[in-house]
mmCIF file of C-alpha atoms in Angstrom:
data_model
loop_
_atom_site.group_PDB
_atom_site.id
_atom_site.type_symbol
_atom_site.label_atom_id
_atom_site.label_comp_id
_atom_site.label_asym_id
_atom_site.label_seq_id
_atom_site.Cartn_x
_atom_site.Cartn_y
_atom_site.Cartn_z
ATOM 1 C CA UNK A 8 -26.808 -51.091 -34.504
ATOM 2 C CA UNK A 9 -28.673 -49.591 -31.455
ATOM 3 C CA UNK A 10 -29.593 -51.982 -28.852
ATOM 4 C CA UNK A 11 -33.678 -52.271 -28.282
ATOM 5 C CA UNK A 12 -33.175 -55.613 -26.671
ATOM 6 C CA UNK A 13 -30.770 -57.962 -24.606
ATOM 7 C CA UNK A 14 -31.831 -61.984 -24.896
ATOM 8 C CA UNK A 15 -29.940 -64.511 -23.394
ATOM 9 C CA UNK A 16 -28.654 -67.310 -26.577
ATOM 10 C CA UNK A 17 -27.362 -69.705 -24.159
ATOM 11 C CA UNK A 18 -26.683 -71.289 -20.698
ATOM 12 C CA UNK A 19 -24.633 -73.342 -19.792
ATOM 13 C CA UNK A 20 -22.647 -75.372 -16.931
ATOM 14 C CA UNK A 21 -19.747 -77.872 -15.639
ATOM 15 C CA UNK A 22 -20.615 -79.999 -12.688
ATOM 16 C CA UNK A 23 -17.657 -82.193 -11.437
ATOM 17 C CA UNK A 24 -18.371 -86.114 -11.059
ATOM 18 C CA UNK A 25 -16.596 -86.634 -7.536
ATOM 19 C CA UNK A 26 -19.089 -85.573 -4.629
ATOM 20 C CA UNK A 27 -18.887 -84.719 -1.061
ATOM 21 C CA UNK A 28 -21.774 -86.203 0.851
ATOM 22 C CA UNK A 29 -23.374 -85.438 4.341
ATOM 23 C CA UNK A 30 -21.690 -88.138 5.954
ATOM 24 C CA UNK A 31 -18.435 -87.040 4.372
ATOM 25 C CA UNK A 32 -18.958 -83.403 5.835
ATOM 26 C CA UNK A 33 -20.374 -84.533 9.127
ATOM 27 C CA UNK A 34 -17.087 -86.638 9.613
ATOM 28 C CA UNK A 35 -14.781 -83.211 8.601
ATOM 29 C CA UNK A 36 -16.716 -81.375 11.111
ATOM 30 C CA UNK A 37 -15.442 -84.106 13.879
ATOM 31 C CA UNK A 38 -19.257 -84.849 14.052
ATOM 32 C CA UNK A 39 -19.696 -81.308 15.630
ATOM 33 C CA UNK A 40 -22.630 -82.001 13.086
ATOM 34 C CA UNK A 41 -24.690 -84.765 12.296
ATOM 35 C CA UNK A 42 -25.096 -86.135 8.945
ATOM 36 C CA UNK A 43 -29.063 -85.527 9.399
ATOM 37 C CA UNK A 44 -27.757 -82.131 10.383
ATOM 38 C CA UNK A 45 -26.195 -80.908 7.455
ATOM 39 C CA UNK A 46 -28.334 -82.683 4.741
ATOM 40 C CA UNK A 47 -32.065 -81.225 6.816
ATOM 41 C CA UNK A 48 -31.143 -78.239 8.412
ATOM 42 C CA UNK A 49 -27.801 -76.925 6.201
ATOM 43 C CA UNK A 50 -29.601 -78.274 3.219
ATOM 44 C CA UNK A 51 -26.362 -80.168 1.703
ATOM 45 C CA UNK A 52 -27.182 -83.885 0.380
ATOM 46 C CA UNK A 53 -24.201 -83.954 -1.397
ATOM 47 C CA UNK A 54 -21.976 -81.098 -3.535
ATOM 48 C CA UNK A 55 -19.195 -81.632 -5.939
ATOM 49 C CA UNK A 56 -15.612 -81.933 -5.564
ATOM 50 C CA UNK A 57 -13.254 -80.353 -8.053
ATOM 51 C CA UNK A 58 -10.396 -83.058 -8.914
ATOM 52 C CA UNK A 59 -7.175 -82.946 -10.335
ATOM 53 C CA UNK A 60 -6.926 -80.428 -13.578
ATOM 54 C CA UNK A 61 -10.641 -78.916 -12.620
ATOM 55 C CA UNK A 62 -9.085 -75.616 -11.606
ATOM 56 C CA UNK A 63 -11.409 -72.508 -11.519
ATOM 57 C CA UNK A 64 -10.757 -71.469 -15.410
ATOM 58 C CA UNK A 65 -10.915 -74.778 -16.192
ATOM 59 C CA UNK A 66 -14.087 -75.706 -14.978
ATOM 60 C CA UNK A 67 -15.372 -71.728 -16.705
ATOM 61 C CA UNK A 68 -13.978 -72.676 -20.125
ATOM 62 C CA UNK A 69 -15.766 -75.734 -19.966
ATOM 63 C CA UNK A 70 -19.093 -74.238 -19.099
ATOM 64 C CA UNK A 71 -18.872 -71.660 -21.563
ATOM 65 C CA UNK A 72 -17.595 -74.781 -24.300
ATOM 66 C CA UNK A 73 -21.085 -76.122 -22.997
ATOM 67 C CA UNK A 74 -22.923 -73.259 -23.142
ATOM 68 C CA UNK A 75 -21.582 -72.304 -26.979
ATOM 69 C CA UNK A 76 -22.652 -75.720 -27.626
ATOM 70 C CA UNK A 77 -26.134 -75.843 -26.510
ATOM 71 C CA UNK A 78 -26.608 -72.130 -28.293
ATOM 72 C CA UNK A 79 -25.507 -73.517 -31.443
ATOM 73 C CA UNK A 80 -22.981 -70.865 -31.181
ATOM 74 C CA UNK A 81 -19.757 -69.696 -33.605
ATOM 75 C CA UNK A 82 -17.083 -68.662 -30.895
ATOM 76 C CA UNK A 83 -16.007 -66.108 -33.309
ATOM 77 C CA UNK A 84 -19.031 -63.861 -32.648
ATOM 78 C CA UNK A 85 -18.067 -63.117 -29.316
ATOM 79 C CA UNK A 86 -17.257 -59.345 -29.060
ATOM 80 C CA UNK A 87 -16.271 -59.772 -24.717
ATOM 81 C CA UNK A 88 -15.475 -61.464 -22.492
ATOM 82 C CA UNK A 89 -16.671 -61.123 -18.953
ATOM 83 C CA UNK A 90 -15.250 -63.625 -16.747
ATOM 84 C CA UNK A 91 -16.876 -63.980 -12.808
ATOM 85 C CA UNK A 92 -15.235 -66.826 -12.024
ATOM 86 C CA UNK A 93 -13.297 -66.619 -8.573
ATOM 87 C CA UNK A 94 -9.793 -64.731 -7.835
ATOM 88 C CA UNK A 95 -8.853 -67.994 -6.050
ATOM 89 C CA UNK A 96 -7.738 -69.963 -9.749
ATOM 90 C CA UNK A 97 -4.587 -71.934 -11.010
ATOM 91 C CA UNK A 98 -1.925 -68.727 -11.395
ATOM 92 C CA UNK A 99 -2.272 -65.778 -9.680
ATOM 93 C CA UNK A 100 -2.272 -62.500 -11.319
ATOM 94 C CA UNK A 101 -3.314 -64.705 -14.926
ATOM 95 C CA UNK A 102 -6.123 -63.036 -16.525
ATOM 96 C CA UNK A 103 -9.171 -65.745 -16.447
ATOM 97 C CA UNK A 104 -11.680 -64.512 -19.454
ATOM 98 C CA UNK A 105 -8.364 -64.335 -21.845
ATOM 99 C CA UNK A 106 -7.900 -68.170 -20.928
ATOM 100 C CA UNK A 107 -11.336 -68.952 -21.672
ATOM 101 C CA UNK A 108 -11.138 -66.781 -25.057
ATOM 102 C CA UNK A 109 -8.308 -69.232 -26.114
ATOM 103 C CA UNK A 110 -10.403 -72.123 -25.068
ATOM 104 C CA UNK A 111 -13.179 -71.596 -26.780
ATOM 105 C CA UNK A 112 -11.274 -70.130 -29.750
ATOM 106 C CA UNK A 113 -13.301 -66.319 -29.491
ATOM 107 C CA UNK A 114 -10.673 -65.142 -31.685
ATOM 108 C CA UNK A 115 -12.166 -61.796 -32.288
ATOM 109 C CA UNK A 116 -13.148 -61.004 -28.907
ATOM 110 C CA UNK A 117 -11.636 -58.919 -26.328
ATOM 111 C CA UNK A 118 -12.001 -60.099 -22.476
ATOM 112 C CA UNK A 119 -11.930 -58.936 -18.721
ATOM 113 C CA UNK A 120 -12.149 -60.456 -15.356
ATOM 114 C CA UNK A 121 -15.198 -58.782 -12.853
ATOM 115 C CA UNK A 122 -15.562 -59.799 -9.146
ATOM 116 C CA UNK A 123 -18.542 -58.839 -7.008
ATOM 117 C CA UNK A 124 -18.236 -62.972 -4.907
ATOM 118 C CA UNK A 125 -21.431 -64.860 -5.088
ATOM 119 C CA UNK A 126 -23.420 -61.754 -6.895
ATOM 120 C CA UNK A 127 -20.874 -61.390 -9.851
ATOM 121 C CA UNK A 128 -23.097 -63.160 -12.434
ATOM 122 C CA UNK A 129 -25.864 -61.071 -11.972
ATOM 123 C CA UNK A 130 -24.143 -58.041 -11.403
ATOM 124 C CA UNK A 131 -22.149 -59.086 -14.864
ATOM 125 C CA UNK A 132 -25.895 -59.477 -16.787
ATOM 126 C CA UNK A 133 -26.191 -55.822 -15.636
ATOM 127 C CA UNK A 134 -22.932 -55.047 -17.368
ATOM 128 C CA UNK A 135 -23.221 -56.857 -20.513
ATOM 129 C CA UNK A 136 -26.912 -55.370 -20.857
ATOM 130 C CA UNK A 137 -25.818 -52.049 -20.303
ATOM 131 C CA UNK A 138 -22.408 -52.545 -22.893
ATOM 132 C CA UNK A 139 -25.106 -53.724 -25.444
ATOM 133 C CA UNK A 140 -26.940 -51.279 -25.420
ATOM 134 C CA UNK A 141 -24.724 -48.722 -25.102
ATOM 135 C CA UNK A 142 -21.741 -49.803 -27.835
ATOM 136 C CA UNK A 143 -22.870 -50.211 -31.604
ATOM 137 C CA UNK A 144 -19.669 -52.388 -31.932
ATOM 138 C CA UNK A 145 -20.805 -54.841 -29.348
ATOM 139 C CA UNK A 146 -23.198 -57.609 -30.138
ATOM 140 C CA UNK A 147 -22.535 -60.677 -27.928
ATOM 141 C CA UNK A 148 -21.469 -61.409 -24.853
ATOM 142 C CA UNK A 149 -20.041 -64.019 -22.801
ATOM 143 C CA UNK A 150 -20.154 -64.117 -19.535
ATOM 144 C CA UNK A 151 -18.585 -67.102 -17.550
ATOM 145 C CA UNK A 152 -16.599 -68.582 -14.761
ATOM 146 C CA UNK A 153 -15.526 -71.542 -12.447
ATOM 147 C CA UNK A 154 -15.760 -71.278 -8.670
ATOM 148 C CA UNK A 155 -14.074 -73.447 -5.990
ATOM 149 C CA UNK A 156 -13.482 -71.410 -2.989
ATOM 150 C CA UNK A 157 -14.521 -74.461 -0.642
ATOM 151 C CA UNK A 158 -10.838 -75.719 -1.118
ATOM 152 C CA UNK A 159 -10.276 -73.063 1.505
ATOM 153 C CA UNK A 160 -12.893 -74.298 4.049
ATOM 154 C CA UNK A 161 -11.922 -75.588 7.846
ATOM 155 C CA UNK A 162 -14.624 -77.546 8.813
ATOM 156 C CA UNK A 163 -13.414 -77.524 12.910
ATOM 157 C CA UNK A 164 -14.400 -73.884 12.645
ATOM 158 C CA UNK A 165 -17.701 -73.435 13.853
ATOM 159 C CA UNK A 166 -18.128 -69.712 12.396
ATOM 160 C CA UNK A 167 -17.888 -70.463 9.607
ATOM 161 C CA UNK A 168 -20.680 -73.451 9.208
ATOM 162 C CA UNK A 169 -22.725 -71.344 6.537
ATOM 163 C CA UNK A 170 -20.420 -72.139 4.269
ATOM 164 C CA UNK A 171 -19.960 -76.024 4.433
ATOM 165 C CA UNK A 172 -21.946 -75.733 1.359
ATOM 166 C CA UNK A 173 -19.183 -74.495 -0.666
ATOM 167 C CA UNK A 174 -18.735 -76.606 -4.052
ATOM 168 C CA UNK A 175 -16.954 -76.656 -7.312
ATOM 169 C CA UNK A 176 -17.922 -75.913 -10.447
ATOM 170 C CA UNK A 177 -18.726 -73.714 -13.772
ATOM 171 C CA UNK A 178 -20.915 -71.523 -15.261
ATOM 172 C CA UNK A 179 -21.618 -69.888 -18.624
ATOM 173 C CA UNK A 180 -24.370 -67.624 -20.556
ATOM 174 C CA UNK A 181 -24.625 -65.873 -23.406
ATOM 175 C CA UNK A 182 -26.308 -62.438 -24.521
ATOM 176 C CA UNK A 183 -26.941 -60.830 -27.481
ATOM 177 C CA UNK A 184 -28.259 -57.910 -28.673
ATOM 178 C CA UNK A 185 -31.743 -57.397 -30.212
ATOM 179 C CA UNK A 186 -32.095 -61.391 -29.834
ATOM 180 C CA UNK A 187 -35.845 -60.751 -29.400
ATOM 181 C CA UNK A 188 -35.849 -63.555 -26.942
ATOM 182 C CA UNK A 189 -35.585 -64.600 -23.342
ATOM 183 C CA UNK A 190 -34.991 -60.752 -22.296
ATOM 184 C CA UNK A 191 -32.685 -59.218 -19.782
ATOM 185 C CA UNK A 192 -34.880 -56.863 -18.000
ATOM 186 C CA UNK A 193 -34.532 -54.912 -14.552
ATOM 187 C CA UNK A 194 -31.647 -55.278 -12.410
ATOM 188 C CA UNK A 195 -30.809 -53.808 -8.486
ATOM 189 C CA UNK A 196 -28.310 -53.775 -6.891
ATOM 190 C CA UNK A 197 -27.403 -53.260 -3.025
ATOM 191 C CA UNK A 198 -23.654 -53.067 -1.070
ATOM 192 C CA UNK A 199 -23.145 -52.215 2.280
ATOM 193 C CA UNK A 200 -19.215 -51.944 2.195
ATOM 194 C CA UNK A 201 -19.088 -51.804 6.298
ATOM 195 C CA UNK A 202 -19.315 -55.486 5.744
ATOM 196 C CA UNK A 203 -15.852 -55.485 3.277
ATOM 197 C CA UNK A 204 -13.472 -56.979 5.286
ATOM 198 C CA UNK A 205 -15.955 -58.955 7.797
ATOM 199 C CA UNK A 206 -15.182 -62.431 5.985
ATOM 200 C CA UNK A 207 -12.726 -63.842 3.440
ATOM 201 C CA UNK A 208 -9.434 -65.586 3.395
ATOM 202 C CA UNK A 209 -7.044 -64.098 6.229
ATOM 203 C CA UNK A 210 -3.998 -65.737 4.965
ATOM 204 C CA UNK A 211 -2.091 -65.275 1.840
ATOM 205 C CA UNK A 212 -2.408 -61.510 0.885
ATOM 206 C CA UNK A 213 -0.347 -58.236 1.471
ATOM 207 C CA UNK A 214 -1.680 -58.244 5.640
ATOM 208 C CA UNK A 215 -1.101 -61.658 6.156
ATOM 209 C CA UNK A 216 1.345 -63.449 3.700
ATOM 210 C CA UNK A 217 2.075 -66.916 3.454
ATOM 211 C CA UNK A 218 4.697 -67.961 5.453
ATOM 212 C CA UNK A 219 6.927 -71.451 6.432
ATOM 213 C CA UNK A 220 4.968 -71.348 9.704
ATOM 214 C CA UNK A 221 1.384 -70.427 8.529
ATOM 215 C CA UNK A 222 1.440 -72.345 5.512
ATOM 216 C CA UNK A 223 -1.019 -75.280 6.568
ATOM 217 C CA UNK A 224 -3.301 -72.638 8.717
ATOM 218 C CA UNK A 225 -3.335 -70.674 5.569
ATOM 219 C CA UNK A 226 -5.002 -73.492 3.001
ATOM 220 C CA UNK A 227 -7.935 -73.352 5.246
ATOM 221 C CA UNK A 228 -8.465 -69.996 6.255
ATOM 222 C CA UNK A 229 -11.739 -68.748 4.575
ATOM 223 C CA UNK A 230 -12.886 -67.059 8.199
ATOM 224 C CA UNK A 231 -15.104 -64.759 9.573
ATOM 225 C CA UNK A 232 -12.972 -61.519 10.657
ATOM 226 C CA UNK A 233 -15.109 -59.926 12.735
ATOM 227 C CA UNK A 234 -18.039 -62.521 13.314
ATOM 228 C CA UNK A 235 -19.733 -60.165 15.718
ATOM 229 C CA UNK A 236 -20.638 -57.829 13.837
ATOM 230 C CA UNK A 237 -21.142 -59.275 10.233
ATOM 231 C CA UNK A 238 -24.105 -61.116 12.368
ATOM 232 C CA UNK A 239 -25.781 -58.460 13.980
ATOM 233 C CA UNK A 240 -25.548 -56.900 10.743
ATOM 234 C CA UNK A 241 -26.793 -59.093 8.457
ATOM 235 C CA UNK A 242 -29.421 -59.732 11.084
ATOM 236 C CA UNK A 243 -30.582 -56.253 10.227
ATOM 237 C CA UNK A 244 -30.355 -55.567 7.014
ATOM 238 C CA UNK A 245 -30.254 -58.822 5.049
ATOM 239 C CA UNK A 246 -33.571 -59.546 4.024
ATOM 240 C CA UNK A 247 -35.206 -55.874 3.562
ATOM 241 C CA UNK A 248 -31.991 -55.795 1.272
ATOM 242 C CA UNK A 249 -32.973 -58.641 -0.820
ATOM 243 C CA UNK A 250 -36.585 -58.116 -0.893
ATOM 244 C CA UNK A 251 -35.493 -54.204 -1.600
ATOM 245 C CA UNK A 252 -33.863 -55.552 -4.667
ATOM 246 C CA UNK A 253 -36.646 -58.102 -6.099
ATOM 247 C CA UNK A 254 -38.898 -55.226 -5.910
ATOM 248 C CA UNK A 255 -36.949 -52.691 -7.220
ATOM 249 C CA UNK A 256 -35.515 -54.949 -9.894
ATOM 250 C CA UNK A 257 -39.334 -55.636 -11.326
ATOM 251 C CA UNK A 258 -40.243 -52.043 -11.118
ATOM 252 C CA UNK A 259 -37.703 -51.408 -13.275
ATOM 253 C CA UNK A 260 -39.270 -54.357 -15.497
ATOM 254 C CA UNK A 261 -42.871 -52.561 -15.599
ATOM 255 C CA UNK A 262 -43.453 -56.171 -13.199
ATOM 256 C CA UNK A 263 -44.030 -56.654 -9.345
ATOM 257 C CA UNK A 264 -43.316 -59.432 -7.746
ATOM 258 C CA UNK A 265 -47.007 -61.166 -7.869
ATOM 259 C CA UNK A 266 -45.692 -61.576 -11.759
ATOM 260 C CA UNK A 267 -42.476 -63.782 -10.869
ATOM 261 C CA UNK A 268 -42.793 -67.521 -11.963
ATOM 262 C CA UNK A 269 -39.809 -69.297 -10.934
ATOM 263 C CA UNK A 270 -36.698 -67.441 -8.268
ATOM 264 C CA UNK A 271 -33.337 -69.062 -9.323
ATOM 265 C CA UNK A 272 -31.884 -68.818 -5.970
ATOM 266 C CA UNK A 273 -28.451 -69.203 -4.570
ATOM 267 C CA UNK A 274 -27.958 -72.292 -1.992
ATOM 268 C CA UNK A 275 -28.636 -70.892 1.653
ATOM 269 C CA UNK A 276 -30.064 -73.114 4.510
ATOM 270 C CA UNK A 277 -32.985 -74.870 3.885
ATOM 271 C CA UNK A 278 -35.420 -72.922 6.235
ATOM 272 C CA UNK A 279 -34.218 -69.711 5.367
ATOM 273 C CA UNK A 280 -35.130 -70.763 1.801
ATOM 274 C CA UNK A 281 -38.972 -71.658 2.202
ATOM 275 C CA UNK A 282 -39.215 -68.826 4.414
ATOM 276 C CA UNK A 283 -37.708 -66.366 0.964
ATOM 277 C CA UNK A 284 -40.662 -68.571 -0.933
ATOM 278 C CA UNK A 285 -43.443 -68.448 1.518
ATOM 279 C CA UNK A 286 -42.546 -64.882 1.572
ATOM 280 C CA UNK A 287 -42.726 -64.502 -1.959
ATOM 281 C CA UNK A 288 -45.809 -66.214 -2.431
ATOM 282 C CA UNK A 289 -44.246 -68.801 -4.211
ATOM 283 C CA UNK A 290 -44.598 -72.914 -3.989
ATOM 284 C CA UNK A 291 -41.702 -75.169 -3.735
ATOM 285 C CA UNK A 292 -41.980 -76.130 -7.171
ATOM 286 C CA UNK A 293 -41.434 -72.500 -8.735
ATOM 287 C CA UNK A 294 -37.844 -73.054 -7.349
ATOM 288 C CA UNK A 295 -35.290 -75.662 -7.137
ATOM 289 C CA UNK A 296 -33.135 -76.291 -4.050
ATOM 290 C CA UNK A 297 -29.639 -76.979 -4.817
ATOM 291 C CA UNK A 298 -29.324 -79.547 -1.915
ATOM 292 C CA UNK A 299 -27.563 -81.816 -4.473
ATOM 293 C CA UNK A 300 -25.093 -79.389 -5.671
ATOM 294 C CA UNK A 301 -24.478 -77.113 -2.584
ATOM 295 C CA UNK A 302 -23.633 -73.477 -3.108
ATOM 296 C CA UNK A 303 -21.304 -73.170 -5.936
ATOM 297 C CA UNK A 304 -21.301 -69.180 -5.895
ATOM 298 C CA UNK A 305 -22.333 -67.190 -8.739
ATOM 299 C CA UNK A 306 -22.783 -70.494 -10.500
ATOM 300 C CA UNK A 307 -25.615 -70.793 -8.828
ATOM 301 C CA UNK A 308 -28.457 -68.628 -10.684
ATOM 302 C CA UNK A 309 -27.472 -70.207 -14.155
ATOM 303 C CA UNK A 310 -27.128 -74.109 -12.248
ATOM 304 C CA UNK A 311 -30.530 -72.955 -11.285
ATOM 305 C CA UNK A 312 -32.128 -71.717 -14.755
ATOM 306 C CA UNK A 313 -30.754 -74.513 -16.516
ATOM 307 C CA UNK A 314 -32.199 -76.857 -13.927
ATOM 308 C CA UNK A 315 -35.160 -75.313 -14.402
ATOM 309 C CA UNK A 316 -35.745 -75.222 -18.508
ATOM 310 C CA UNK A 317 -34.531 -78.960 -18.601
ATOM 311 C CA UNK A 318 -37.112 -79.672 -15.700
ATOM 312 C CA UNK A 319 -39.809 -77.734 -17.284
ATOM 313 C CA UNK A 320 -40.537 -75.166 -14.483
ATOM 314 C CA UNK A 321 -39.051 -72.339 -16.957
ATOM 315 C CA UNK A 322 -41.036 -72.289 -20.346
ATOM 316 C CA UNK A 323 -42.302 -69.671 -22.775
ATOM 317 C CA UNK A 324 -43.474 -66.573 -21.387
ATOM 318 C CA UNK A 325 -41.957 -67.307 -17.820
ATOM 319 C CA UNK A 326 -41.109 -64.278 -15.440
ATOM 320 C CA UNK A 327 -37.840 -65.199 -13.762
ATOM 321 C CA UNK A 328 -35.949 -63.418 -10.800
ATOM 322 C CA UNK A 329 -32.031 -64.502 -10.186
ATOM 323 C CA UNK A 330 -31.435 -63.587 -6.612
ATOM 324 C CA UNK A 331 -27.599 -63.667 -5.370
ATOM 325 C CA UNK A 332 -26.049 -62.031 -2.104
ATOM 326 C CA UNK A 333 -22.038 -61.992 -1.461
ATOM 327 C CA UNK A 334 -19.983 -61.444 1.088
ATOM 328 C CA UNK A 335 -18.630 -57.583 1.114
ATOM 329 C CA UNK A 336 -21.820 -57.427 1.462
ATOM 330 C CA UNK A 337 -23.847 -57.267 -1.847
ATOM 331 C CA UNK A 338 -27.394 -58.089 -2.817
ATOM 332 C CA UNK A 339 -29.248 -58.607 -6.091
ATOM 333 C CA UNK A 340 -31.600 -59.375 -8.050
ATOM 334 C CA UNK A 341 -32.750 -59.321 -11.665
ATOM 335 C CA UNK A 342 -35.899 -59.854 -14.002
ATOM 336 C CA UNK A 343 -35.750 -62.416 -17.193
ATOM 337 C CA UNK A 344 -38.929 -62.645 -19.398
ATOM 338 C CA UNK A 345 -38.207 -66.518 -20.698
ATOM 339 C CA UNK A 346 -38.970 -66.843 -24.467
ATOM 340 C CA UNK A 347 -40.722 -64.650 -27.156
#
């Protein structure tokens, strides 16, 4: 069967209970920042806390349970597997989408693990779309994932204060092909690799291993490694990058951006937000600010559209645009035309 179409089925998400507030960040950072601080001008209220047994598979096989659920779903239609959940998990080297196939019980499905950091969902829509389309034996598609890369977070390190807003959590959606609904549409994508080893975690790998002495220094060292220039950098190319990619990603809808209803946003500062808005041509309400849930990753663009359909601001015949950056650096953006 040819694909004419890619629809999403299903979204879906795990949010653990235990939260870390303001205060509670405020106090990490030695009060280097204020409470008002963080929750005004970082944007964080409050985010969630993984606890015990909420490890990164986990928390993706119990978004994609959710997410099966809530599409009214057989598990056993599932042709793949694409996992973007985080390399940081419970066992190294332990293949995340084949946990979450045994989960979920996708007994005919075959699964792999993709990692682009905070862009991997919507770089993994572009996959799936294109593996629709493209394979008569494919069908459906799963595409899911847990993130909790704040465990690696030293708050005493001013550099690294963009990413207090790290939190924990999952993330699922489903595609199928010729669903006639909710269509995939454009997608662009944007890397600038001189920005591939300008942040990430210094200790633990084949440069740097874990050692008696480091061990401590190690749980916490999600750094910048060469602050100086990721910021002059990102200074220059950030934003025409992103705003390269909405536009580009609705041409290749048959769209511009005037047609975009609601932008399902990853968590950045709050000013830097309603300036991406304003600059849109957007109002507050054709978004939602995660300021509750803090940035869980590439969680965040399906935390965001699910948000969104439960809250009413996504409805039939919406235009949507998932926007994502991650560090390495990537940008991207996509197109969804919400319901029939």
């Amino acid at each position: 069967m040819k694909g004419q179409n890619v629809g999403i089925a299903g979204v879906g998400t795990y949010i653990p209970r235990q939260c870390m507030t303001a205060q509670e960040i405020s106090d990490a950072t030695g009060n280097a920042w204020t409470a008002q601080a963080v929750a005004e001008k970082l944007g964080i209220v409050q985010k969630p806390i993984a606890g015990a047994g909420e490890g990164t598979q986990e928390m993706g096989y119990l978004a994609a349970k959710a997410c099966m659920e809530n599409a009214n779903a057989d598990p056993a239609e599932i042709d793949v597997i694409l996992c973007m959940g985080e390399e940081y998990k419970e066992y190294p080297l332990t293949t995340s989408a084949l946990y979450i196939q045994d989960r979920i019980g996708a007994v005919n499905a075959w699964g792999i693990d993709v990692q682009n950091r905070c862009c991997t969902t919507v770089s993994a829509i572009k996959m799936a779309k294109d593996m629709l389309m493209a394979d008569d034996e494919i069908n459906t598609i799963l595409i899911s994932g847990g993130y909790r890369n704040g465990d690696f977070i030293d708050y005493t390190d001013s550099k690294v204060s963009f990413m207090f807003n790290l939190g924990d959590g999952g993330g699922a959606i489903l595609l199928k092909k010729n669903f006639g609904r909710n269509l995939v549409l454009g997608t662009h994508i944007i890397a600038d690799a001189s920005l591939s080893r300008t942040a990430g975690v210094e200790i633990g790998g084949q440069m740097n291993p874990i050692t008696a002495q480091n061990i401590h220094e190690a749980r916490k060292s999600l750094r910048l490694m060469d602050a100086e220039y990721m910021k002059n950098r990102l200074n220059e190319v950030s934003m025409p990058n992103w705003y390269t990619c909405i536009d580009r990603a609705f041409e290749k809808s048959g769209l511009t951006r005037k047609d975009m209803d609601y932008l399902a946003i990853l968590h950045i500062k709050r000013s830097g937000h309603m300036a991406m808005l304003d600059a849109l041509g957007l109002t507050p309400e054709q978004s939602i600010y995660l300021e509750n849930f803090g940035h869980l990753g590439q969680i965040d663009q399906i935390l965001s559209l699910e948000l969104a359909l439960k809250a009413g601001k996504v409805e039939n015949g919406s235009v949507v645009c998932m926007l994502s950056a991650g560090i390495g650096y990537v940008w991207a953006a996509n197109v969804i035309k919400w319901g029939g």
